[in-house]
Amino acid sequence: MMAGAPPFPQPSGLQAWLLSAEPNSRWQARFGRGYLGWRSFTNNPLAILGLGIVVLLVLVAAFADFIAPYSPVVGGDLRTERLLPPSETFWLGTDDQARDIFSRIVYGSRITLFVVILVSVIATPIGLLVGTVAGYLGGWVDTVLMRITDIFLAFPRLVLALAFVAALGPGIENAVIAIAITSWPPYARIARAETLMIRNSDFIAAVKLQGASTPRIIMGHVVPLCLSSLIVRVTLDMAGIILTAAGLGFLGLGAQPPMPEWGAMVATGRNYLIDQWWVAAMPGIAIFMVSLGFNLLGDGLRDVLDPKAAK
């Protein structure tokens, strides 16, 4: 190496702009943090694998009409195409109604994605609001909200979801509501713990001195600081949401026939598990792979967004 030459190549162009030690604007600082987070994320091969599985799920759900070779609800000839093993014609075999299992799994990805997104959209704001309000206000408000949270946490998620679905009636919409009702308490606990560390900070005291109201402090300053931990927990919980939805479908309380829901497909295949194993195994593998993908993605996000958990 020549004398006076830098030991490492210096960033240039867009990379230099992103890695600037003295950003000229708030947006430059945010893009720089995002770029550093992405570099850290890509150093974890398992996280990249999880991201790939999740992206594949989204693409399959979006283009199911073009990917699936057959109808997910209309079967073929029951005399000649019922319970066929995997072949060139039917890649993953057929079920007891002569329906193509591959096509049903492809269309079932839409139901899985529908459940995951809706539950996250419903449960996350509830848990975030309850946790931040309880942690910031304290006193009797904290006591009441946390005791309500404890009541929900005292029951296993699947058992509580079964109780709500039994009260609301079977169906995919009611299953989503039931899972969302049982999913928010852990988010409230995390948001409360983060808020307890934030509420006595100097910048919160400065905002109070400027005359900011309590709702503005909570929504404008406390909630954004709790989001990173909550995003990690929600991503890790998506696997549990999928398994709960599959459990409800397996018991006949989720999506109703002939909808191609993976849990219901496993329930149908259990009657043929010995001789026609593919009927239950193929949707079971789909559930396993998607759950694994969300878990790996959540672990990678935890390493990036939570410095305390970084290795």
Tab-separated table of N, CA, C and O in Angstrom, residues 223-301:
chain	number	residue	atom	x	y	z
A	223	VAL	N	-45.268	7.802	21.029
A	223	VAL	CA	-45.622	6.720	20.092
A	223	VAL	C	-44.522	6.455	19.067
A	223	VAL	O	-44.155	5.288	18.840
A	224	PRO	N	-43.939	7.480	18.402
A	224	PRO	CA	-42.876	7.175	17.430
A	224	PRO	C	-41.691	6.436	18.029
A	224	PRO	O	-41.064	5.603	17.356
A	225	LEU	N	-41.375	6.723	19.286
A	225	LEU	CA	-40.233	6.063	19.908
A	225	LEU	C	-40.536	4.618	20.303
A	225	LEU	O	-39.613	3.835	20.521
A	226	CYS	N	-41.810	4.270	20.391
A	226	CYS	CA	-42.187	2.898	20.728
A	226	CYS	C	-42.351	2.012	19.493
A	226	CYS	O	-42.469	0.793	19.628
A	227	LEU	N	-42.366	2.628	18.313
A	227	LEU	CA	-42.713	1.881	17.106
A	227	LEU	C	-41.692	0.809	16.748
A	227	LEU	O	-42.058	-0.272	16.297
A	228	SER	N	-40.396	1.097	16.928
A	228	SER	CA	-39.384	0.129	16.493
A	228	SER	C	-39.516	-1.186	17.246
A	228	SER	O	-39.487	-2.266	16.630
A	229	SER	N	-39.669	-1.116	18.566
A	229	SER	CA	-39.833	-2.357	19.341
A	229	SER	C	-41.117	-3.073	18.970
A	229	SER	O	-41.180	-4.306	18.918
A	230	LEU	N	-42.162	-2.291	18.693
A	230	LEU	CA	-43.452	-2.891	18.360
A	230	LEU	C	-43.423	-3.552	16.994
A	230	LEU	O	-44.042	-4.609	16.794
A	231	ILE	N	-42.718	-2.948	16.044
A	231	ILE	CA	-42.613	-3.545	14.709
A	231	ILE	C	-41.950	-4.915	14.784
A	231	ILE	O	-42.388	-5.875	14.139
A	232	VAL	N	-40.902	-5.013	15.593
A	232	VAL	CA	-40.215	-6.292	15.758
A	232	VAL	C	-41.157	-7.332	16.352
A	232	VAL	O	-41.261	-8.466	15.862
A	233	ARG	N	-41.892	-6.942	17.398
A	233	ARG	CA	-42.800	-7.891	18.045
A	233	ARG	C	-43.938	-8.309	17.107
A	233	ARG	O	-44.316	-9.485	17.058
A	234	VAL	N	-44.468	-7.367	16.347
A	234	VAL	CA	-45.554	-7.697	15.411
A	234	VAL	C	-45.056	-8.662	14.355
A	234	VAL	O	-45.748	-9.639	14.011
A	235	THR	N	-43.853	-8.433	13.832
A	235	THR	CA	-43.313	-9.327	12.813
A	235	THR	C	-43.105	-10.731	13.358
A	235	THR	O	-43.420	-11.727	12.690
A	236	LEU	N	-42.597	-10.822	14.580
A	236	LEU	CA	-42.423	-12.137	15.195
A	236	LEU	C	-43.765	-12.794	15.493
A	236	LEU	O	-43.881	-14.021	15.453
A	237	ASP	N	-44.779	-11.992	15.810
A	237	ASP	CA	-46.096	-12.533	16.135
A	237	ASP	C	-46.863	-12.996	14.906
A	237	ASP	O	-47.879	-13.691	15.045
A	238	MET	N	-46.433	-12.587	13.718
A	238	MET	CA	-47.178	-12.970	12.517
A	238	MET	C	-47.205	-14.476	12.332
A	238	MET	O	-48.196	-15.030	11.839
A	239	ALA	N	-46.139	-15.152	12.737
A	239	ALA	CA	-46.145	-16.617	12.665
A	239	ALA	C	-47.216	-17.184	13.590
A	239	ALA	O	-47.947	-18.117	13.223
A	240	GLY	N	-47.331	-16.622	14.797
A	240	GLY	CA	-48.373	-17.063	15.717
A	240	GLY	C	-49.766	-16.773	15.190
A	240	GLY	O	-50.700	-17.557	15.391
A	241	ILE	N	-49.931	-15.632	14.516
A	241	ILE	CA	-51.226	-15.294	13.917
A	241	ILE	C	-51.600	-16.320	12.855
A	241	ILE	O	-52.751	-16.781	12.786
A	242	ILE	N	-50.632	-16.702	12.030
A	242	ILE	CA	-50.886	-17.693	10.985
A	242	ILE	C	-51.281	-19.032	11.603
A	242	ILE	O	-52.231	-19.685	11.154
A	243	LEU	N	-50.574	-19.436	12.651
A	243	LEU	CA	-50.879	-20.717	13.292
A	243	LEU	C	-52.237	-20.685	13.978
A	243	LEU	O	-52.973	-21.679	13.957
A	244	THR	N	-52.585	-19.549	14.591
A	244	THR	CA	-53.905	-19.444	15.218
A	244	THR	C	-55.008	-19.505	14.177
A	244	THR	O	-56.026	-20.186	14.359
A	245	ALA	N	-54.818	-18.775	13.057
A	245	ALA	CA	-55.815	-18.816	11.985
A	245	ALA	C	-55.934	-20.233	11.408
A	245	ALA	O	-57.049	-20.704	11.124
A	246	ALA	N	-54.797	-20.912	11.249
A	246	ALA	CA	-54.835	-22.292	10.752
A	246	ALA	C	-55.521	-23.212	11.749
A	246	ALA	O	-56.255	-24.132	11.358
A	247	GLY	N	-55.288	-22.967	13.053
A	247	GLY	CA	-55.956	-23.773	14.076
A	247	GLY	C	-57.467	-23.596	14.044
A	247	GLY	O	-58.224	-24.567	14.162
A	248	LEU	N	-57.910	-22.354	13.883
A	248	LEU	CA	-59.351	-22.111	13.780
A	248	LEU	C	-59.921	-22.761	12.521
A	248	LEU	O	-61.023	-23.322	12.543
A	249	GLY	N	-59.169	-22.669	11.412
A	249	GLY	CA	-59.624	-23.320	10.187
A	249	GLY	C	-59.655	-24.836	10.333
A	249	GLY	O	-60.568	-25.496	9.830
A	250	PHE	N	-58.682	-25.383	11.032
A	250	PHE	CA	-58.628	-26.827	11.258
A	250	PHE	C	-59.847	-27.308	12.037
A	250	PHE	O	-60.371	-28.403	11.795
A	251	LEU	N	-60.309	-26.479	12.985
A	251	LEU	CA	-61.463	-26.834	13.804
A	251	LEU	C	-62.792	-26.461	13.155
A	251	LEU	O	-63.859	-26.651	13.753
A	252	GLY	N	-62.742	-25.886	11.953
A	252	GLY	CA	-63.961	-25.536	11.250
A	252	GLY	C	-64.555	-24.206	11.654
A	252	GLY	O	-65.713	-23.916	11.329
A	253	LEU	N	-63.780	-23.356	12.361
A	253	LEU	CA	-64.296	-22.080	12.837
A	253	LEU	C	-63.726	-20.893	12.068
A	253	LEU	O	-64.081	-19.754	12.361
A	254	GLY	N	-62.832	-21.158	11.132
A	254	GLY	CA	-62.244	-20.084	10.338
A	254	GLY	C	-62.941	-19.956	8.998
A	254	GLY	O	-64.170	-19.900	8.928
A	255	ALA	N	-62.134	-19.868	7.948
A	255	ALA	CA	-62.714	-19.798	6.599
A	255	ALA	C	-63.523	-21.059	6.320
A	255	ALA	O	-63.087	-22.173	6.616
A	256	GLN	N	-64.689	-20.887	5.740
A	256	GLN	CA	-65.597	-22.003	5.507
A	256	GLN	C	-65.437	-22.568	4.103
A	256	GLN	O	-65.040	-21.856	3.171
A	257	PRO	N	-65.718	-23.874	3.951
A	257	PRO	CA	-65.639	-24.489	2.622
A	257	PRO	C	-66.545	-23.765	1.631
A	257	PRO	O	-67.589	-23.231	2.028
A	258	PRO	N	-66.144	-23.698	0.360
A	258	PRO	CA	-64.961	-24.350	-0.242
A	258	PRO	C	-63.729	-23.443	-0.298
A	258	PRO	O	-62.862	-23.660	-1.137
A	259	MET	N	-63.632	-22.409	0.563
A	259	MET	CA	-62.473	-21.517	0.534
A	259	MET	C	-61.192	-22.305	0.789
A	259	MET	O	-61.157	-23.161	1.690
A	260	PRO	N	-60.134	-22.030	0.033
A	260	PRO	CA	-58.890	-22.798	0.162
A	260	PRO	C	-58.015	-22.310	1.325
A	260	PRO	O	-56.904	-21.808	1.109
A	261	GLU	N	-58.489	-22.454	2.545
A	261	GLU	CA	-57.713	-22.039	3.719
A	261	GLU	C	-56.822	-23.195	4.151
A	261	GLU	O	-57.262	-24.350	4.211
A	262	TRP	N	-55.554	-22.899	4.459
A	262	TRP	CA	-54.577	-23.968	4.692
A	262	TRP	C	-54.932	-24.854	5.878
A	262	TRP	O	-54.772	-26.071	5.831
A	263	GLY	N	-55.404	-24.276	6.966
A	263	GLY	CA	-55.772	-25.082	8.127
A	263	GLY	C	-56.921	-26.021	7.827
A	263	GLY	O	-56.916	-27.193	8.247
A	264	ALA	N	-57.910	-25.532	7.090
A	264	ALA	CA	-59.035	-26.384	6.702
A	264	ALA	C	-58.573	-27.487	5.761
A	264	ALA	O	-59.101	-28.615	5.799
A	265	MET	N	-57.603	-27.198	4.916
A	265	MET	CA	-57.071	-28.224	4.015
A	265	MET	C	-56.365	-29.327	4.801
A	265	MET	O	-56.481	-30.511	4.474
A	266	VAL	N	-55.636	-28.947	5.849
A	266	VAL	CA	-55.001	-29.957	6.699
A	266	VAL	C	-56.056	-30.809	7.387
A	266	VAL	O	-55.917	-32.037	7.505
A	267	ALA	N	-57.141	-30.173	7.845
A	267	ALA	CA	-58.216	-30.917	8.499
A	267	ALA	C	-58.842	-31.928	7.544
A	267	ALA	O	-59.161	-33.061	7.943
A	268	THR	N	-59.017	-31.547	6.285
A	268	THR	CA	-59.560	-32.477	5.299
A	268	THR	C	-58.603	-33.638	5.051
A	268	THR	O	-59.028	-34.802	4.942
A	269	GLY	N	-57.321	-33.334	4.997
A	269	GLY	CA	-56.340	-34.364	4.685
A	269	GLY	C	-56.055	-35.342	5.802
A	269	GLY	O	-55.472	-36.404	5.553
A	270	ARG	N	-56.460	-35.008	7.031
A	270	ARG	CA	-56.162	-35.932	8.138
A	270	ARG	C	-56.883	-37.265	7.968
A	270	ARG	O	-56.450	-38.293	8.510
A	271	ASN	N	-57.985	-37.285	7.221
A	271	ASN	CA	-58.713	-38.532	7.002
A	271	ASN	C	-57.986	-39.456	6.036
A	271	ASN	O	-58.335	-40.639	5.936
A	272	TYR	N	-57.011	-38.925	5.325
A	272	TYR	CA	-56.298	-39.715	4.320
A	272	TYR	C	-54.797	-39.716	4.595
A	272	TYR	O	-53.995	-39.893	3.677
A	273	LEU	N	-54.420	-39.517	5.853
A	273	LEU	CA	-53.017	-39.282	6.189
A	273	LEU	C	-52.134	-40.491	5.914
A	273	LEU	O	-50.961	-40.343	5.578
A	274	ILE	N	-52.652	-41.680	6.033
A	274	ILE	CA	-51.832	-42.878	5.886
A	274	ILE	C	-51.531	-43.178	4.416
A	274	ILE	O	-50.368	-43.354	4.024
A	275	ASP	N	-52.551	-43.203	3.590
A	275	ASP	CA	-52.379	-43.615	2.195
A	275	ASP	C	-52.170	-42.438	1.249
A	275	ASP	O	-51.396	-42.533	0.291
A	276	GLN	N	-52.873	-41.325	1.474
A	276	GLN	CA	-52.740	-40.135	0.619
A	276	GLN	C	-52.178	-38.991	1.458
A	276	GLN	O	-52.866	-38.016	1.755
A	277	TRP	N	-50.933	-39.100	1.848
A	277	TRP	CA	-50.304	-38.187	2.792
A	277	TRP	C	-50.210	-36.756	2.260
A	277	TRP	O	-50.181	-35.794	3.024
A	278	TRP	N	-50.139	-36.598	0.932
A	278	TRP	CA	-49.922	-35.279	0.347
A	278	TRP	C	-51.101	-34.319	0.580
A	278	TRP	O	-50.914	-33.112	0.562
A	279	VAL	N	-52.291	-34.851	0.810
A	279	VAL	CA	-53.461	-33.993	0.986
A	279	VAL	C	-53.299	-33.104	2.218
A	279	VAL	O	-53.660	-31.917	2.203
A	280	ALA	N	-52.741	-33.660	3.292
A	280	ALA	CA	-52.507	-32.872	4.507
A	280	ALA	C	-51.096	-32.303	4.567
A	280	ALA	O	-50.886	-31.216	5.126
A	281	ALA	N	-50.136	-33.011	3.988
A	281	ALA	CA	-48.735	-32.588	4.124
A	281	ALA	C	-48.437	-31.312	3.360
A	281	ALA	O	-47.704	-30.440	3.853
A	282	MET	N	-48.992	-31.141	2.166
A	282	MET	CA	-48.655	-29.983	1.345
A	282	MET	C	-49.102	-28.661	1.966
A	282	MET	O	-48.304	-27.727	2.079
A	283	PRO	N	-50.353	-28.521	2.397
A	283	PRO	CA	-50.713	-27.274	3.104
A	283	PRO	C	-49.985	-27.119	4.424
A	283	PRO	O	-49.692	-25.999	4.852
A	284	GLY	N	-49.668	-28.240	5.081
A	284	GLY	CA	-48.893	-28.152	6.322
A	284	GLY	C	-47.498	-27.599	6.075
A	284	GLY	O	-46.994	-26.787	6.860
A	285	ILE	N	-46.876	-28.009	4.984
A	285	ILE	CA	-45.562	-27.469	4.630
A	285	ILE	C	-45.659	-25.983	4.318
A	285	ILE	O	-44.773	-25.192	4.674
A	286	ALA	N	-46.738	-25.573	3.649
A	286	ALA	CA	-46.929	-24.145	3.351
A	286	ALA	C	-47.035	-23.333	4.639
A	286	ALA	O	-46.429	-22.258	4.758
A	287	ILE	N	-47.792	-23.830	5.610
A	287	ILE	CA	-47.910	-23.137	6.901
A	287	ILE	C	-46.550	-23.041	7.577
A	287	ILE	O	-46.168	-21.988	8.102
A	288	PHE	N	-45.800	-24.144	7.552
A	288	PHE	CA	-44.479	-24.168	8.185
A	288	PHE	C	-43.522	-23.173	7.525
A	288	PHE	O	-42.833	-22.405	8.213
A	289	MET	N	-43.492	-23.148	6.203
A	289	MET	CA	-42.546	-22.278	5.501
A	289	MET	C	-42.863	-20.803	5.728
A	289	MET	O	-41.953	-19.996	5.981
A	290	VAL	N	-44.128	-20.437	5.661
A	290	VAL	CA	-44.493	-19.031	5.857
A	290	VAL	C	-44.237	-18.605	7.296
A	290	VAL	O	-43.728	-17.501	7.550
A	291	SER	N	-44.557	-19.462	8.248
A	291	SER	CA	-44.284	-19.146	9.659
A	291	SER	C	-42.787	-18.996	9.897
A	291	SER	O	-42.349	-18.077	10.603
A	292	LEU	N	-41.994	-19.877	9.305
A	292	LEU	CA	-40.542	-19.773	9.424
A	292	LEU	C	-40.037	-18.472	8.823
A	292	LEU	O	-39.167	-17.803	9.390
A	293	GLY	N	-40.584	-18.098	7.669
A	293	GLY	CA	-40.156	-16.856	7.026
A	293	GLY	C	-40.404	-15.635	7.897
A	293	GLY	O	-39.527	-14.770	8.042
A	294	PHE	N	-41.567	-15.541	8.500
A	294	PHE	CA	-41.863	-14.399	9.365
A	294	PHE	C	-40.982	-14.413	10.614
A	294	PHE	O	-40.561	-13.352	11.090
A	295	ASN	N	-40.695	-15.584	11.157
A	295	ASN	CA	-39.814	-15.655	12.330
A	295	ASN	C	-38.399	-15.194	11.992
A	295	ASN	O	-37.779	-14.442	12.759
A	296	LEU	N	-37.867	-15.653	10.865
A	296	LEU	CA	-36.522	-15.236	10.459
A	296	LEU	C	-36.476	-13.742	10.161
A	296	LEU	O	-35.507	-13.054	10.530
A	297	LEU	N	-37.510	-13.221	9.517
A	297	LEU	CA	-37.569	-11.788	9.229
A	297	LEU	C	-37.646	-10.990	10.524
A	297	LEU	O	-36.974	-9.953	10.672
A	298	GLY	N	-38.432	-11.461	11.481
A	298	GLY	CA	-38.531	-10.769	12.769
A	298	GLY	C	-37.213	-10.750	13.520
A	298	GLY	O	-36.850	-9.736	14.136
A	299	ASP	N	-36.474	-11.867	13.476
A	299	ASP	CA	-35.157	-11.894	14.133
A	299	ASP	C	-34.210	-10.892	13.492
A	299	ASP	O	-33.443	-10.207	14.180
A	300	GLY	N	-34.248	-10.794	12.160
A	300	GLY	CA	-33.385	-9.832	11.487
A	300	GLY	C	-33.760	-8.398	11.806
A	300	GLY	O	-32.877	-7.558	12.047
A	301	LEU	N	-35.035	-8.096	11.848
A	301	LEU	CA	-35.475	-6.741	12.203
A	301	LEU	C	-35.129	-6.406	13.646
A	301	LEU	O	-34.815	-5.256	13.963
